[in-house]
Coordinates of C-alpha atoms and ligand atoms in Angstrom, one line a residue:
Chain E
M14 CA 64.7 126.0 111.4
D15 CA 62.2 123.4 110.2
L16 CA 59.3 123.3 112.6
R17 CA 57.7 120.3 111.1
P18 CA 57.9 117.2 113.3
P19 CA 59.7 114.3 111.5
S20 CA 56.5 112.2 111.1
V21 CA 54.8 115.2 109.5
R22 CA 57.7 115.8 107.2
A23 CA 57.6 112.1 106.2
L24 CA 53.9 112.3 105.5
M25 CA 54.4 115.4 103.3
E26 CA 57.1 113.7 101.4
E27 CA 54.9 110.7 100.7
L28 CA 52.0 112.9 99.6
Q29 CA 54.3 114.8 97.2
K30 CA 55.0 111.5 95.4
L31 CA 51.3 111.4 94.3
P32 CA 50.7 112.5 90.7
G33 CA 49.7 116.2 90.6
V34 CA 50.7 117.0 94.2
G35 CA 53.2 119.8 94.7
P36 CA 54.7 121.1 97.9
R37 CA 51.8 123.4 98.6
S38 CA 49.1 120.9 98.0
A39 CA 51.1 118.5 100.2
V40 CA 51.0 121.1 103.0
R41 CA 47.3 121.5 102.7
M42 CA 46.6 117.8 102.5
A43 CA 48.9 117.1 105.5
Q44 CA 47.2 119.8 107.5
Y45 CA 43.8 118.3 106.7
L46 CA 44.9 114.7 107.5
L47 CA 46.4 115.8 110.8
K48 CA 43.2 117.5 111.9
E49 CA 40.9 114.8 110.7
R50 CA 42.1 111.7 112.6
E51 CA 39.2 109.5 111.5
E52 CA 39.7 110.4 107.8
A53 CA 43.4 109.8 108.0
L54 CA 43.0 106.4 109.5
R55 CA 40.3 105.4 107.1
L56 CA 42.5 106.4 104.1
S57 CA 45.4 104.4 105.6
Q58 CA 43.1 101.4 105.9
T59 CA 41.7 101.6 102.4
L60 CA 45.2 101.8 101.0
V61 CA 46.1 98.5 102.7
Q62 CA 42.8 96.9 101.9
A63 CA 43.0 97.8 98.2
H64 CA 46.4 96.0 98.0
E65 CA 45.2 93.0 100.0
R66 CA 42.0 92.4 98.2
V67 CA 42.5 93.7 94.6
G68 CA 44.5 92.0 91.9
F69 CA 44.6 91.8 88.1
C70 CA 42.2 89.4 86.3
S71 CA 44.5 86.7 84.9
T72 CA 42.7 86.8 81.5
C73 CA 42.0 90.5 80.8
F74 CA 44.1 92.3 83.5
L75 CA 41.3 94.5 84.7
L76 CA 41.4 95.1 88.5
A77 CA 39.3 92.5 90.2
E78 CA 38.3 91.7 93.7
G79 CA 37.6 88.0 93.6
S80 CA 35.9 87.4 90.3
C81 CA 36.4 89.6 87.2
P82 CA 33.5 91.9 86.7
V83 CA 33.7 91.4 82.9
C84 CA 35.2 88.0 82.1
D85 CA 33.0 86.2 84.7
D86 CA 29.8 87.9 83.5
P87 CA 28.0 85.5 81.2
G88 CA 26.0 88.4 79.6
R89 CA 29.0 90.0 77.8
D90 CA 29.6 89.7 74.1
R91 CA 32.6 87.4 73.7
T92 CA 33.2 88.1 70.0
V93 CA 34.7 91.6 70.6
I94 CA 37.7 92.6 72.7
C95 CA 38.5 96.2 73.5
V96 CA 42.2 96.8 74.2
V97 CA 43.2 99.6 76.6
E98 CA 46.4 100.7 78.2
E99 CA 45.2 100.8 81.9
P100 CA 42.2 99.6 83.9
V101 CA 41.1 103.2 84.4
N102 CA 40.6 103.5 80.6
A103 CA 38.3 100.5 80.6
W104 CA 36.3 102.1 83.5
A105 CA 35.8 105.2 81.4
I106 CA 34.7 103.2 78.3
E107 CA 32.3 101.1 80.4
A108 CA 30.7 104.3 81.7
T109 CA 29.6 105.2 78.2
G110 CA 27.3 102.2 78.2
E111 CA 28.2 101.7 74.5
F112 CA 30.4 98.6 74.9
K113 CA 29.2 95.2 75.9
G114 CA 32.2 93.1 74.9
L115 CA 35.3 92.0 76.7
Y116 CA 38.4 94.1 77.6
H117 CA 42.1 93.5 77.4
V118 CA 44.4 95.8 79.5
L119 CA 47.9 96.1 78.2
L120 CA 49.2 97.6 81.5
G121 CA 51.2 100.2 79.5
T122 CA 52.2 101.1 76.0
L123 CA 55.2 100.2 73.9
D124 CA 58.0 102.7 74.6
P125 CA 61.3 101.5 73.2
L126 CA 63.2 104.4 74.6
R127 CA 62.3 103.3 78.1
G128 CA 62.9 99.7 77.3
I129 CA 59.2 98.8 77.2
G130 CA 58.6 96.2 74.6
P131 CA 55.7 93.7 74.0
E132 CA 57.2 91.4 76.7
E133 CA 56.7 94.1 79.4
L134 CA 53.0 94.3 78.4
T135 CA 50.2 91.7 78.3
V136 CA 50.5 91.3 74.5
A137 CA 51.2 87.6 74.4
K138 CA 48.1 86.9 76.5
L139 CA 46.1 89.0 74.0
V140 CA 47.4 87.0 71.1
D141 CA 46.5 83.8 73.0
R142 CA 42.9 85.0 73.6
V143 CA 42.5 85.7 69.9
A144 CA 44.2 82.4 68.8
A145 CA 41.8 80.5 71.1
G146 CA 39.0 81.5 68.6
G147 CA 35.6 83.1 68.9
V148 CA 36.9 86.6 68.7
Q149 CA 35.7 88.5 65.6
E150 CA 36.9 92.0 66.3
V151 CA 39.6 93.7 68.4
I152 CA 39.0 97.4 69.1
L153 CA 42.2 99.3 69.7
A154 CA 41.4 101.9 72.4
T155 CA 44.9 102.9 73.4
N156 CA 45.3 106.6 74.1
L157 CA 45.6 109.0 71.1
T158 CA 49.2 109.8 72.0
V159 CA 52.4 108.9 70.1
E160 CA 52.9 105.8 72.2
G161 CA 49.3 104.8 72.1
E162 CA 49.1 105.1 68.3
A163 CA 52.4 103.2 67.8
T164 CA 51.1 100.4 70.1
A165 CA 47.8 100.2 68.2
H166 CA 49.6 99.9 64.9
F167 CA 51.9 97.3 66.3
L168 CA 49.0 95.2 67.5
V169 CA 47.2 95.5 64.2
Q170 CA 50.2 94.0 62.4
L171 CA 50.4 91.3 64.9
L172 CA 46.7 90.4 64.9
R173 CA 45.6 90.7 61.3
P174 CA 47.4 87.5 60.2
K175 CA 45.2 85.7 62.8
G176 CA 42.1 86.6 60.7
V177 CA 40.5 88.9 63.2
K178 CA 39.0 92.3 62.3
T179 CA 40.8 95.2 63.9
S180 CA 39.4 98.7 64.5
R181 CA 40.7 101.9 66.1
I182 CA 38.5 104.0 68.4
A183 CA 37.4 107.0 66.4
F184 CA 39.2 110.3 66.5
G185 CA 36.9 112.9 67.9
L186 CA 38.8 112.7 71.2
P187 CA 41.1 115.7 71.5
A188 CA 44.5 114.7 70.0
G189 CA 47.1 113.9 72.5
G190 CA 44.2 113.1 74.9
E191 CA 44.0 110.5 77.6
I192 CA 41.0 108.3 77.3
S193 CA 40.1 108.5 81.0
Y194 CA 39.9 112.3 80.8
A195 CA 37.4 112.4 77.9
D196 CA 33.8 113.3 78.9
T197 CA 31.4 110.4 78.5
V198 CA 29.5 111.7 75.5
T199 CA 32.6 112.3 73.4
L200 CA 33.9 108.9 74.4
A201 CA 30.6 107.2 73.5
R202 CA 30.6 108.9 70.1
A203 CA 34.2 108.0 69.4
L204 CA 33.5 104.4 70.2
V205 CA 30.4 104.1 68.0
A206 CA 32.2 105.8 65.1
R207 CA 35.2 103.5 65.3
R208 CA 36.8 102.7 62.0
G209 CA 38.5 99.6 60.6
M210 CA 42.3 99.7 60.9
E211 CA 44.8 98.5 58.2
Chain L
M3 CA 28.3 99.0 84.9
D4 CA 31.0 100.2 87.4
L5 CA 34.1 98.1 86.8
R6 CA 35.9 99.5 89.9
P7 CA 36.3 96.8 92.6
P8 CA 34.7 97.9 95.9
S9 CA 38.1 98.5 97.6
V10 CA 39.2 100.7 94.7
R11 CA 36.0 102.6 94.9
A12 CA 36.5 103.1 98.6
L13 CA 40.0 104.3 98.1
M14 CA 38.9 106.8 95.4
E15 CA 36.2 108.1 97.7
E16 CA 38.7 108.7 100.5
L17 CA 41.1 110.4 98.2
Q18 CA 38.4 112.8 97.0
K19 CA 37.9 114.0 100.6
L20 CA 41.4 115.5 100.5
P21 CA 41.5 119.3 99.8
G22 CA 41.9 120.1 96.1
V23 CA 41.3 116.5 94.9
G24 CA 38.5 116.1 92.4
P25 CA 37.2 112.9 90.7
R26 CA 39.8 113.0 88.0
S27 CA 42.8 113.5 90.3
A28 CA 41.4 110.8 92.5
V29 CA 41.4 108.3 89.6
R30 CA 45.0 109.3 88.8
M31 CA 46.1 108.9 92.4
A32 CA 44.3 105.6 92.8
Q33 CA 45.9 104.3 89.7
Y34 CA 49.4 105.3 90.9
L35 CA 48.8 103.9 94.4
L36 CA 47.5 100.6 93.0
K37 CA 50.6 100.2 90.8
E38 CA 53.1 101.3 93.4
R39 CA 52.5 98.9 96.2
E40 CA 55.5 100.0 98.3
E41 CA 54.5 103.7 98.0
A42 CA 51.0 102.9 99.0
L43 CA 51.9 101.0 102.1
R44 CA 54.5 103.6 103.1
L45 CA 51.8 106.3 102.8
S46 CA 49.5 104.2 104.9
Q47 CA 52.1 103.8 107.6
T48 CA 53.1 107.5 107.7
L49 CA 49.4 108.4 108.2
V50 CA 49.2 106.1 111.2
Q51 CA 52.6 107.2 112.5
A52 CA 51.8 110.9 112.3
H53 CA 48.7 110.4 114.4
E54 CA 50.5 108.1 116.9
R55 CA 53.5 110.3 117.4
V56 CA 52.5 113.9 116.7
G57 CA 50.4 116.1 119.1
F58 CA 49.9 119.8 119.8
C59 CA 52.3 121.5 122.2
S60 CA 50.3 122.3 125.3
T61 CA 51.7 125.8 125.5
C62 CA 51.8 127.1 121.9
F63 CA 49.8 124.5 120.0
L64 CA 52.5 123.9 117.3
L65 CA 52.6 120.3 116.2
A66 CA 55.2 118.5 118.3
E67 CA 56.7 115.0 118.3
G68 CA 57.9 114.8 121.9
S69 CA 59.3 118.2 122.9
C70 CA 58.2 121.4 121.2
P71 CA 60.7 122.6 118.7
V72 CA 60.2 126.2 119.8
C73 CA 59.0 126.3 123.5
D74 CA 61.6 123.8 124.5
D75 CA 64.4 125.7 122.7
P76 CA 66.3 127.8 125.2
G77 CA 67.7 130.0 122.3
R78 CA 64.3 131.6 121.5
D79 CA 63.4 135.2 122.4
R80 CA 60.7 134.8 125.0
T81 CA 59.6 138.5 124.9
V82 CA 57.8 138.1 121.6
I83 CA 54.9 135.9 120.6
C84 CA 53.8 135.5 117.0
V85 CA 50.1 134.5 116.8
V86 CA 49.0 132.4 113.8
E87 CA 45.9 130.5 112.8
E88 CA 47.4 127.1 112.0
P89 CA 50.8 125.3 112.5
V90 CA 51.5 125.5 108.8
N91 CA 51.5 129.3 109.1
A92 CA 54.2 129.2 111.7
W93 CA 56.2 126.8 109.5
A94 CA 56.1 129.4 106.7
I95 CA 57.1 132.3 109.0
E96 CA 59.9 130.2 110.5
A97 CA 61.2 129.6 107.0
T98 CA 61.8 133.3 106.5
G99 CA 64.5 133.2 109.2
E100 CA 63.3 136.6 110.4
F101 CA 61.6 135.5 113.6
K102 CA 63.3 134.2 116.7
G103 CA 60.5 134.5 119.2
L104 CA 57.7 132.1 120.3
Y105 CA 54.6 131.2 118.5
H106 CA 51.0 130.8 119.5
V107 CA 48.7 128.8 117.2
L108 CA 45.0 129.7 117.5
L109 CA 43.8 126.5 115.7
G110 CA 41.4 128.5 113.6
T111 CA 39.8 132.0 113.4
L112 CA 36.8 133.6 114.9
D113 CA 33.8 132.8 112.7
P114 CA 30.5 133.7 114.4
L115 CA 28.4 132.4 111.5
R116 CA 29.9 129.0 112.0
G117 CA 29.6 129.1 115.7
I118 CA 33.4 129.5 116.3
G119 CA 34.0 131.9 119.2
P120 CA 37.1 132.4 121.3
E121 CA 36.3 129.3 123.4
E122 CA 36.7 127.1 120.3
L123 CA 40.2 128.5 119.8
T124 CA 43.3 128.7 122.1
V125 CA 42.6 132.3 123.0
A126 CA 42.4 131.7 126.8
K127 CA 45.8 130.0 126.7
L128 CA 47.3 133.0 124.9
V129 CA 45.9 135.4 127.5
D130 CA 47.4 133.2 130.2
R131 CA 50.8 133.3 128.6
V132 CA 50.7 137.1 128.3
A133 CA 49.4 137.4 131.9
A134 CA 52.2 135.2 133.2
G135 CA 54.6 138.1 132.3
G136 CA 57.8 138.5 130.3
V137 CA 56.0 139.0 127.0
Q138 CA 56.6 142.5 125.5
E139 CA 55.1 142.2 122.1
V140 CA 52.4 140.0 120.5
I141 CA 52.6 140.0 116.6
L142 CA 49.2 139.2 115.0
A143 CA 50.0 137.1 112.0
T144 CA 46.6 135.7 111.2
N145 CA 45.7 135.5 107.5
L146 CA 44.8 138.7 105.7
T147 CA 41.2 137.5 105.1
V148 CA 38.0 138.9 106.6
E149 CA 38.1 136.3 109.4
G150 CA 41.8 136.7 110.0
E151 CA 41.5 140.5 110.3
A152 CA 38.5 140.2 112.6
T153 CA 40.4 137.8 114.8
A154 CA 43.5 140.1 115.0
H155 CA 41.3 143.0 116.0
F156 CA 39.5 141.0 118.6
L157 CA 42.9 139.9 120.1
V158 CA 44.2 143.5 120.1
Q159 CA 41.2 144.6 122.2
L160 CA 41.7 141.7 124.5
L161 CA 45.5 142.0 125.0
R162 CA 46.1 145.8 125.1
P163 CA 44.6 146.2 128.7
K164 CA 47.3 143.7 129.8
G165 CA 50.0 146.3 128.9
V166 CA 51.5 144.3 126.0
K167 CA 52.5 145.9 122.7
T168 CA 50.5 144.4 119.7
S169 CA 51.5 144.6 116.1
R170 CA 50.0 143.3 112.8
I171 CA 52.2 141.6 110.2
A172 CA 52.6 144.2 107.4
F173 CA 50.5 144.3 104.3
G174 CA 52.6 143.5 101.4
L175 CA 51.1 140.1 101.2
P176 CA 48.5 139.9 98.5
A177 CA 45.1 140.9 100.1
G178 CA 42.9 137.9 100.8
G179 CA 46.1 135.9 100.9
E180 CA 46.9 132.8 103.0
I181 CA 50.1 133.2 104.9
S182 CA 51.4 129.7 104.0
Y183 CA 51.0 130.5 100.3
A184 CA 53.2 133.6 100.3
D185 CA 56.8 133.3 99.0
T186 CA 59.5 133.5 101.6
V187 CA 60.8 136.9 100.5
T188 CA 57.4 138.6 100.6
L189 CA 56.7 137.1 103.9
A190 CA 60.1 138.1 105.4
R191 CA 59.5 141.7 104.2
A192 CA 56.0 141.8 105.6
L193 CA 57.3 140.6 108.9
V194 CA 60.1 143.1 109.2
A195 CA 57.8 146.0 108.2
R196 CA 55.1 145.0 110.8
R197 CA 53.2 147.9 112.3
G198 CA 51.8 148.7 115.7
M199 CA 48.1 147.9 116.0
E200 CA 45.6 149.9 117.9
Ligands
ZN23 ZN1 38.8 89.8 83.3
ZN24 ZN1 55.3 125.0 122.0

């Protein structure tokens, strides 16, 4: 017999949908959340609030609450755009302190087998930004995975005819590595040593 | 510069309070929850619902939604009480199918260094249940940790004068092991091979 009350079972099922959470961590988390009423209600509220208040910047697709922390900052270098897959990748790059330009979040990578082409990403908007002029360099900082590499190469072919310099964030990151998982020093070094991309 | 919007930062801080969630898993979870709006809102609701609907059974302190799944089941053997630390431990024991008696959840273990004595647990209520009569055996199924062992021994001293048989769930579980983490077969075997406790 399953002794878990239906609402507890529902909670554990929801927790197990989170990345990296298996049946045992779900039990531990549920136990904690049932004991700590204040924490549980605060987590519930922050989930709703994040969805009510946060959206994507319509220019660069970073997460923004009101104004964009980058596009709306007059102090940024508008001649360089760093292209990443997800907002979290930009957060990691920003934390290195080595980049003062603008970002462009693709919101994914090309993945033909899953039916994800350029139209499913924010590629057209990136091309528009470059075509609008003033951009001298586009740094491709997609992850160093098969999909990330393919996406970077695709964008280079697309952007080079527009007369903009393209570069790829330097290897130095572990191969197959997710940019958000790299430590700050490695990431800073990889960014400084970026190379031109043909 | 921290590019995370305040509401996202708040969400990540809340997620990091969950057991086993570090800064990197919090980033991955937040990323998932921001992308999957439906999932996020459902998780938020289940958290609130679990707290609105679920409480402790006032007899055995299992989690109950309305009636207690054990105390209010006329088919259970009322001559045996299995004492556990937390509701999740009872869920694991119940999953073995080897136990048909009643439970008693202590809601913790004795831990004098942290100021947790019998009054902070549901010990008095357990003594009342035994004193009310009809109980022939109390199985101590606290975890096989230092605190769990000490609590089992304390309860044996307390209950033996009441003329009830006491037994301890059999070793066979890995030492230092949490009962909820044991696989079902090991746990079933440990339960069947329980020994009398002096
Ligand atoms: Zn922006
Ligand atoms: Zn009960």
